């Protein structure tokens, strides 16, 4: 341990290698078989189950729980994958506390929902451990579909199309596939390189060609795609980031949270990753929580989330907020950044207090300064590089129905498309549904 | 404070909880531990005739049925009677009885159906000072293939004959243990009484195959690729045992015959239920074989608290209290009308009641906006299935309709008089109401 937690500035080695390893281990470790059986047995097998309604991919949860309980996690996994081919990752990253597990009647009954997320992981892990891909392709249709962006929506779309017998070409701007599964989300939710392994497993279906380092716009244009392929699916995510409009954001030590998170996800050695002693994260969503928790786990001594509205308005769920505070992150609500202060590098941040007046946020005039040798901006991502020919609506590609854009033959889904809620599971649902719609249009 | 002292056939024990004849009572070591733990009495594991003892298999003897979280609900065994020499058992019985004069020791016996065999063994049992004997006419596996155990218990004439020999050659209480592997349990009970038995005990275990190993395609427990049926016991058999107990308790021919209740008794409540159906005491095995001897502490404290709450001073105060309320179906009051009622504040909206009523019963529950489940009185026959499947206790209840109100299902006025099938107009054999 070279520096320890109290050393000022942005430095690596604040914690021992053992501490780092422990901090970044699995947040929700997998169930052991007996544990899974007992946990699954708690399901009441509800009629028209509320958990299914609450799942964006509408996985038949009571059925897969019963399949686990009766000793066949592999069957359970098929039930899951039929609806959600990225069920393994969703089991890890879904905010189940606001989806299936919030709807679970045992949450109503006793405040202890069935552990649907962990059990989904148990099932999907079991099937993936067999080393076999559970689907076979239909007879070739002779059609080829192009998918732009190999994130959750693109992969789900590609897989479903491949199952249906189409050929799929995927253009991915980055060197690795997986999108936010690979570059975003919390490291402690997707340990052991799961994102990469899941993509490899998914591609075993065959018929999908991924071209990495191939960015739409610079490397390929819309007309090329229209000419070459039978249908186009855009799943380019939100590549841009909002910047803070405050003095001092150009100082060293001020970063976009998504870049920090990507750095952590892609790091070969977390012990080498520098982190500030006093870290302030601006924002209130999942990205803000992820960045703050990661900073703390890397050894930052003081980590503060500064959010301009009340805590109950935060985009991150209560579960995520509690996760952050349990790791020692302080959540300051009703403060907004005024300026980042420092000589060349950030030293502290001045925050102004706010209050809500008739639903509008107004500054109270009072301010407070918080030490900050590192500031992460997590105030939202934006659509970047969408084809100008498509209609954009509220900053996203406008879609109707199963992801149909304003142009015939072009579909979109995932975070880049209108109507979603920026969740992995929603992206999967949109990719899958667009694939079914494309199939219907192409085959009739 | 309730007095748990039990007097069964003149045999006194500090509480009505005896350990049944089974592995827990196979030898001195176990029985001493049981008495130290607080058990009121034991029925010593079945002794056979003098000579080379029986042998047991050298592989698994037990198989299990589980509920959630491996809670053992049923146990099956293929163990035989004691495999230790007769003399060893008799010496141990005498020693333990001498050291624990306040506890009941009953000796279970199983020897061939020949008068001489009984004539030989009974005096030797008598010498041990044990308080009585129990005739094992119930063991359904192994021994029955040799003409003993259940093979005797299934032939009332044999029961009567052997019981008579025992009464002739032994001067302490004789309890006849009955097998449930028979069509009408009243017949062997009557035979036992006719032979002079002081009491019957029931049930012994039920013929069973607990599971099949689907890889070996062989019943479990599996001995070198083969399985044999065993005797089933534990919580799962309690309803079967209680019905048989009640059948004997309310049969005019045997309603004065004392009963020692056996069959899945796991806690004080199970014991109280058996006793309410006419059992003077109870015998426990599987619960001890699942949790160890310490459970008797809960049984004693539970029974004591319940007796205090109900105002029973002695265990004999409630023995048989429920027997008069066990009747034949034909005497049930057909004018009693109830409807299911769902407490919306308690409902967690799982919809199980709806699913089962819609799919398997009377389509008497509606599912409304926001998953509100309500009973349709016009369809509800008060079958109780919704109550049984509801995961929330007391969320759904059966509410009796007041006399004078109209049953929306039939459109008829609810009567306050009693009327049963024997007088019902649809009954071709109906007799005119008095």
Short mmCIF file of N, CA and C in Angstrom, two decimals, chain B residues 63-176:
data_model
loop_
_atom_site.label_atom_id
_atom_site.label_comp_id
_atom_site.label_asym_id
_atom_site.label_seq_id
_atom_site.Cartn_x
_atom_site.Cartn_y
_atom_site.Cartn_z
N UNK B 63 -35.67 -44.18 4.06
CA UNK B 63 -35.89 -43.28 2.91
C UNK B 63 -36.77 -42.16 3.40
N UNK B 64 -36.68 -41.00 2.75
CA UNK B 64 -37.41 -39.83 3.27
C UNK B 64 -38.20 -39.10 2.21
N UNK B 65 -39.26 -38.46 2.68
CA UNK B 65 -40.04 -37.52 1.86
C UNK B 65 -39.86 -36.15 2.50
N UNK B 66 -39.54 -35.17 1.68
CA UNK B 66 -39.26 -33.84 2.21
C UNK B 66 -40.30 -32.81 1.79
N UNK B 67 -40.49 -31.83 2.66
CA UNK B 67 -41.19 -30.61 2.28
C UNK B 67 -40.13 -29.56 1.98
N UNK B 68 -40.55 -28.30 2.01
CA UNK B 68 -39.60 -27.23 1.70
C UNK B 68 -38.42 -27.27 2.66
N UNK B 69 -37.24 -26.93 2.13
CA UNK B 69 -36.04 -26.83 2.96
C UNK B 69 -35.69 -28.14 3.65
N UNK B 70 -35.93 -29.24 2.96
CA UNK B 70 -35.62 -30.58 3.49
C UNK B 70 -36.25 -30.84 4.85
N UNK B 71 -37.40 -30.26 5.07
CA UNK B 71 -38.13 -30.61 6.29
C UNK B 71 -38.67 -32.02 6.08
N UNK B 72 -38.32 -32.91 6.98
CA UNK B 72 -38.70 -34.30 6.81
C UNK B 72 -40.18 -34.49 7.13
N UNK B 73 -40.94 -34.90 6.14
CA UNK B 73 -42.39 -35.09 6.31
C UNK B 73 -42.75 -36.55 6.46
N UNK B 74 -41.95 -37.41 5.87
CA UNK B 74 -42.26 -38.83 5.94
C UNK B 74 -40.97 -39.63 5.93
N UNK B 75 -40.96 -40.73 6.69
CA UNK B 75 -39.77 -41.57 6.77
C UNK B 75 -40.22 -43.00 6.54
N UNK B 76 -39.40 -43.72 5.81
CA UNK B 76 -39.74 -45.10 5.53
C UNK B 76 -38.56 -45.95 5.98
N UNK B 77 -38.83 -47.14 6.55
CA UNK B 77 -37.71 -47.95 7.02
C UNK B 77 -37.88 -49.40 6.68
N UNK B 78 -36.74 -50.07 6.51
CA UNK B 78 -36.77 -51.51 6.27
C UNK B 78 -35.98 -52.24 7.35
N UNK B 79 -35.88 -51.57 8.52
CA UNK B 79 -35.19 -52.22 9.63
C UNK B 79 -36.13 -53.27 10.23
N UNK B 80 -35.54 -54.36 10.73
CA UNK B 80 -36.35 -55.41 11.34
C UNK B 80 -36.41 -55.21 12.86
N UNK B 81 -36.87 -56.24 13.58
CA UNK B 81 -36.92 -56.17 15.04
C UNK B 81 -35.48 -56.20 15.56
N UNK B 82 -35.33 -56.17 16.87
CA UNK B 82 -33.96 -56.08 17.41
C UNK B 82 -33.05 -57.16 16.83
N UNK B 83 -31.83 -56.76 16.54
CA UNK B 83 -30.87 -57.75 16.03
C UNK B 83 -29.85 -58.10 17.10
N UNK B 84 -30.24 -57.85 18.36
CA UNK B 84 -29.35 -58.18 19.47
C UNK B 84 -29.93 -59.38 20.22
N UNK B 85 -29.09 -60.13 20.92
CA UNK B 85 -29.58 -61.34 21.61
C UNK B 85 -30.69 -61.02 22.62
N UNK B 86 -31.63 -61.92 22.74
CA UNK B 86 -32.76 -61.75 23.67
C UNK B 86 -32.26 -61.48 25.08
N UNK B 87 -31.28 -62.27 25.51
CA UNK B 87 -30.81 -62.16 26.90
C UNK B 87 -30.24 -60.77 27.18
N UNK B 88 -29.51 -60.24 26.22
CA UNK B 88 -28.93 -58.91 26.38
C UNK B 88 -30.03 -57.88 26.61
N UNK B 89 -31.05 -57.95 25.75
CA UNK B 89 -32.16 -57.00 25.89
C UNK B 89 -32.85 -57.14 27.24
N UNK B 90 -33.10 -58.38 27.66
CA UNK B 90 -33.84 -58.59 28.91
C UNK B 90 -33.05 -58.06 30.10
N UNK B 91 -31.73 -58.29 30.07
CA UNK B 91 -30.89 -57.78 31.17
C UNK B 91 -30.94 -56.25 31.21
N UNK B 92 -30.86 -55.65 30.04
CA UNK B 92 -30.86 -54.19 29.99
C UNK B 92 -32.20 -53.62 30.47
N UNK B 93 -33.27 -54.26 30.03
CA UNK B 93 -34.61 -53.78 30.44
C UNK B 93 -34.72 -53.80 31.96
N UNK B 94 -34.26 -54.89 32.54
CA UNK B 94 -34.36 -55.03 34.00
C UNK B 94 -33.55 -53.94 34.69
N UNK B 95 -32.36 -53.70 34.18
CA UNK B 95 -31.49 -52.68 34.79
C UNK B 95 -32.11 -51.28 34.70
N UNK B 96 -32.59 -50.95 33.51
CA UNK B 96 -33.14 -49.59 33.32
C UNK B 96 -34.39 -49.41 34.16
N UNK B 97 -35.24 -50.44 34.18
CA UNK B 97 -36.49 -50.31 34.94
C UNK B 97 -36.18 -50.10 36.43
N UNK B 98 -35.15 -50.83 36.89
CA UNK B 98 -34.78 -50.69 38.31
C UNK B 98 -34.31 -49.28 38.61
N UNK B 99 -33.62 -48.69 37.66
CA UNK B 99 -33.08 -47.34 37.88
C UNK B 99 -34.11 -46.24 37.65
N UNK B 100 -35.16 -46.53 36.88
CA UNK B 100 -36.18 -45.52 36.58
C UNK B 100 -37.58 -46.05 36.91
N UNK B 101 -37.82 -46.30 38.19
CA UNK B 101 -39.11 -46.91 38.55
C UNK B 101 -40.31 -46.05 38.20
N UNK B 102 -40.10 -44.71 38.05
CA UNK B 102 -41.26 -43.85 37.76
C UNK B 102 -41.61 -43.80 36.28
N UNK B 103 -40.75 -44.40 35.45
CA UNK B 103 -41.03 -44.35 34.01
C UNK B 103 -41.64 -45.66 33.55
N UNK B 104 -42.43 -45.55 32.47
CA UNK B 104 -43.05 -46.75 31.92
C UNK B 104 -42.09 -47.45 30.98
N UNK B 105 -41.98 -48.77 31.15
CA UNK B 105 -41.25 -49.56 30.15
C UNK B 105 -42.17 -50.69 29.71
N UNK B 106 -42.47 -50.67 28.44
CA UNK B 106 -43.30 -51.71 27.84
C UNK B 106 -42.38 -52.49 26.90
N UNK B 107 -42.55 -53.77 26.85
CA UNK B 107 -41.69 -54.58 25.99
C UNK B 107 -42.48 -55.03 24.77
N UNK B 108 -41.98 -54.66 23.62
CA UNK B 108 -42.64 -55.08 22.38
C UNK B 108 -42.16 -56.48 22.02
N UNK B 109 -43.08 -57.30 21.58
CA UNK B 109 -42.76 -58.71 21.29
C UNK B 109 -43.25 -59.14 19.93
N UNK B 110 -42.49 -59.99 19.32
CA UNK B 110 -42.91 -60.61 18.06
C UNK B 110 -42.26 -61.98 17.97
N UNK B 111 -43.05 -63.00 18.25
CA UNK B 111 -42.55 -64.37 18.11
C UNK B 111 -43.55 -65.14 17.25
N UNK B 112 -43.18 -66.29 16.77
CA UNK B 112 -44.09 -67.00 15.85
C UNK B 112 -45.46 -67.28 16.47
N UNK B 113 -46.45 -67.51 15.61
CA UNK B 113 -47.82 -67.74 16.05
C UNK B 113 -48.00 -69.15 16.59
N UNK B 114 -47.19 -69.48 17.55
CA UNK B 114 -47.30 -70.80 18.18
C UNK B 114 -47.36 -70.57 19.67
N UNK B 115 -48.25 -71.26 20.31
CA UNK B 115 -48.48 -71.02 21.74
C UNK B 115 -47.18 -71.17 22.53
N UNK B 116 -46.39 -72.18 22.17
CA UNK B 116 -45.18 -72.45 22.93
C UNK B 116 -44.20 -71.29 22.88
N UNK B 117 -44.14 -70.66 21.73
CA UNK B 117 -43.21 -69.54 21.58
C UNK B 117 -43.55 -68.43 22.57
N UNK B 118 -44.82 -68.16 22.73
CA UNK B 118 -45.26 -67.11 23.66
C UNK B 118 -45.09 -67.58 25.10
N UNK B 119 -45.40 -68.83 25.30
CA UNK B 119 -45.27 -69.41 26.64
C UNK B 119 -43.82 -69.35 27.13
N UNK B 120 -42.89 -69.45 26.16
CA UNK B 120 -41.47 -69.39 26.51
C UNK B 120 -41.01 -67.98 26.86
N UNK B 121 -41.43 -67.03 26.10
CA UNK B 121 -40.85 -65.71 26.25
C UNK B 121 -41.51 -64.88 27.36
N UNK B 122 -42.81 -65.08 27.55
CA UNK B 122 -43.53 -64.19 28.47
C UNK B 122 -43.00 -64.21 29.91
N UNK B 123 -42.69 -65.38 30.47
CA UNK B 123 -42.16 -65.37 31.84
C UNK B 123 -40.85 -64.62 31.94
N UNK B 124 -40.07 -64.69 30.90
CA UNK B 124 -38.77 -64.03 30.94
C UNK B 124 -38.95 -62.50 30.89
N UNK B 125 -39.94 -62.07 30.14
CA UNK B 125 -40.23 -60.64 30.09
C UNK B 125 -40.74 -60.19 31.45
N UNK B 126 -41.55 -61.04 32.04
CA UNK B 126 -42.15 -60.73 33.34
C UNK B 126 -41.06 -60.48 34.38
N UNK B 127 -40.00 -61.28 34.28
CA UNK B 127 -38.91 -61.17 35.26
C UNK B 127 -38.17 -59.83 35.21
N UNK B 128 -38.28 -59.12 34.10
CA UNK B 128 -37.54 -57.86 33.98
C UNK B 128 -38.16 -56.76 34.81
N UNK B 129 -39.40 -56.94 35.23
CA UNK B 129 -40.07 -55.87 35.96
C UNK B 129 -40.70 -54.85 35.05
N UNK B 130 -40.68 -55.09 33.73
CA UNK B 130 -41.32 -54.16 32.80
C UNK B 130 -42.80 -54.04 33.12
N UNK B 131 -43.40 -52.91 32.71
CA UNK B 131 -44.78 -52.61 33.10
C UNK B 131 -45.84 -53.28 32.24
N UNK B 132 -45.44 -53.82 31.11
CA UNK B 132 -46.44 -54.45 30.25
C UNK B 132 -45.78 -54.86 28.95
N UNK B 133 -46.60 -55.42 28.07
CA UNK B 133 -46.07 -55.83 26.76
C UNK B 133 -46.93 -55.23 25.65
N UNK B 134 -46.29 -55.07 24.50
CA UNK B 134 -47.01 -54.62 23.30
C UNK B 134 -46.75 -55.66 22.23
N UNK B 135 -47.82 -56.19 21.63
CA UNK B 135 -47.66 -57.22 20.61
C UNK B 135 -47.51 -56.57 19.26
N UNK B 136 -46.36 -56.78 18.64
CA UNK B 136 -46.09 -56.15 17.35
C UNK B 136 -46.77 -56.95 16.25
N UNK B 137 -48.00 -56.57 15.95
CA UNK B 137 -48.74 -57.19 14.84
C UNK B 137 -48.79 -56.23 13.65
N UNK B 138 -47.77 -55.36 13.60
CA UNK B 138 -47.89 -54.31 12.61
C UNK B 138 -46.75 -54.19 11.64
N UNK B 139 -45.58 -54.67 12.02
CA UNK B 139 -44.41 -54.44 11.18
C UNK B 139 -44.66 -54.97 9.77
N UNK B 140 -44.62 -54.08 8.75
CA UNK B 140 -45.09 -54.50 7.43
C UNK B 140 -44.02 -55.06 6.51
N UNK B 141 -42.75 -55.07 6.94
CA UNK B 141 -41.72 -55.50 6.00
C UNK B 141 -40.86 -56.58 6.64
N UNK B 142 -40.34 -57.43 5.85
CA UNK B 142 -39.39 -58.43 6.34
C UNK B 142 -40.05 -59.48 7.22
N UNK B 143 -40.40 -59.09 8.45
CA UNK B 143 -40.96 -60.06 9.40
C UNK B 143 -42.29 -60.61 8.90
N UNK B 144 -43.03 -59.78 8.17
CA UNK B 144 -44.33 -60.24 7.67
C UNK B 144 -44.15 -61.36 6.65
N UNK B 145 -43.00 -61.35 5.96
CA UNK B 145 -42.74 -62.42 5.00
C UNK B 145 -42.53 -63.75 5.72
N UNK B 146 -42.24 -63.66 7.05
CA UNK B 146 -42.00 -64.89 7.83
C UNK B 146 -43.21 -65.23 8.68
N UNK B 147 -44.35 -64.65 8.35
CA UNK B 147 -45.59 -64.99 9.05
C UNK B 147 -45.77 -64.27 10.37
N UNK B 148 -45.02 -63.20 10.57
CA UNK B 148 -45.16 -62.46 11.83
C UNK B 148 -45.53 -61.01 11.50
N UNK B 149 -45.57 -60.16 12.53
CA UNK B 149 -45.85 -58.74 12.31
C UNK B 149 -47.18 -58.54 11.64
N UNK B 150 -47.16 -57.76 10.56
CA UNK B 150 -48.40 -57.41 9.88
C UNK B 150 -49.14 -58.64 9.36
N UNK B 151 -48.40 -59.72 9.10
CA UNK B 151 -49.06 -60.94 8.62
C UNK B 151 -50.05 -61.46 9.66
N UNK B 152 -49.75 -61.23 10.92
CA UNK B 152 -50.69 -61.61 11.99
C UNK B 152 -51.77 -60.53 12.12
N UNK B 153 -51.31 -59.27 12.07
CA UNK B 153 -52.24 -58.16 12.27
C UNK B 153 -53.31 -58.07 11.21
N UNK B 154 -53.09 -58.72 10.08
CA UNK B 154 -54.09 -58.67 9.01
C UNK B 154 -55.11 -59.81 9.13
N UNK B 155 -54.95 -60.66 10.13
CA UNK B 155 -55.89 -61.77 10.32
C UNK B 155 -56.47 -61.68 11.73
N UNK B 156 -57.67 -61.14 11.86
CA UNK B 156 -58.23 -60.91 13.20
C UNK B 156 -58.21 -62.16 14.08
N UNK B 157 -58.44 -63.34 13.49
CA UNK B 157 -58.48 -64.56 14.28
C UNK B 157 -57.12 -64.82 14.97
N UNK B 158 -56.04 -64.54 14.23
CA UNK B 158 -54.72 -64.73 14.81
C UNK B 158 -54.50 -63.74 15.96
N UNK B 159 -54.95 -62.51 15.74
CA UNK B 159 -54.78 -61.49 16.77
C UNK B 159 -55.45 -61.96 18.06
N UNK B 160 -56.67 -62.42 17.90
CA UNK B 160 -57.43 -62.84 19.08
C UNK B 160 -56.74 -64.01 19.77
N UNK B 161 -56.26 -64.94 18.97
CA UNK B 161 -55.63 -66.15 19.51
C UNK B 161 -54.36 -65.80 20.29
N UNK B 162 -53.51 -65.00 19.67
CA UNK B 162 -52.24 -64.68 20.31
C UNK B 162 -52.47 -63.83 21.56
N UNK B 163 -53.41 -62.89 21.43
CA UNK B 163 -53.70 -62.03 22.58
C UNK B 163 -54.16 -62.88 23.77
N UNK B 164 -54.97 -63.87 23.47
CA UNK B 164 -55.49 -64.74 24.52
C UNK B 164 -54.34 -65.48 25.21
N UNK B 165 -53.39 -66.00 24.40
CA UNK B 165 -52.22 -66.67 24.99
C UNK B 165 -51.48 -65.72 25.92
N UNK B 166 -51.32 -64.50 25.46
CA UNK B 166 -50.55 -63.54 26.25
C UNK B 166 -51.25 -63.25 27.58
N UNK B 167 -52.55 -63.10 27.51
CA UNK B 167 -53.29 -62.83 28.75
C UNK B 167 -53.20 -64.03 29.69
N UNK B 168 -53.07 -65.20 29.06
CA UNK B 168 -53.02 -66.42 29.86
C UNK B 168 -51.66 -66.58 30.56
N UNK B 169 -50.58 -66.21 29.85
CA UNK B 169 -49.25 -66.48 30.38
C UNK B 169 -48.52 -65.24 30.92
N UNK B 170 -49.23 -64.12 30.97
CA UNK B 170 -48.57 -62.89 31.42
C UNK B 170 -49.59 -62.10 32.23
N UNK B 171 -49.17 -61.55 33.37
CA UNK B 171 -50.19 -60.96 34.24
C UNK B 171 -50.22 -59.43 34.25
N UNK B 172 -49.43 -58.82 33.40
CA UNK B 172 -49.48 -57.36 33.33
C UNK B 172 -50.19 -56.93 32.04
N UNK B 173 -50.41 -55.63 31.86
CA UNK B 173 -51.18 -55.18 30.69
C UNK B 173 -50.61 -55.65 29.36
N UNK B 174 -51.53 -56.00 28.48
CA UNK B 174 -51.18 -56.43 27.12
C UNK B 174 -51.77 -55.42 26.13
N UNK B 175 -50.87 -54.78 25.38
CA UNK B 175 -51.30 -53.82 24.36
C UNK B 175 -51.08 -54.46 23.00
N UNK B 176 -52.07 -54.37 22.14
CA UNK B 176 -51.94 -54.94 20.80
C UNK B 176 -51.71 -53.81 19.80
#
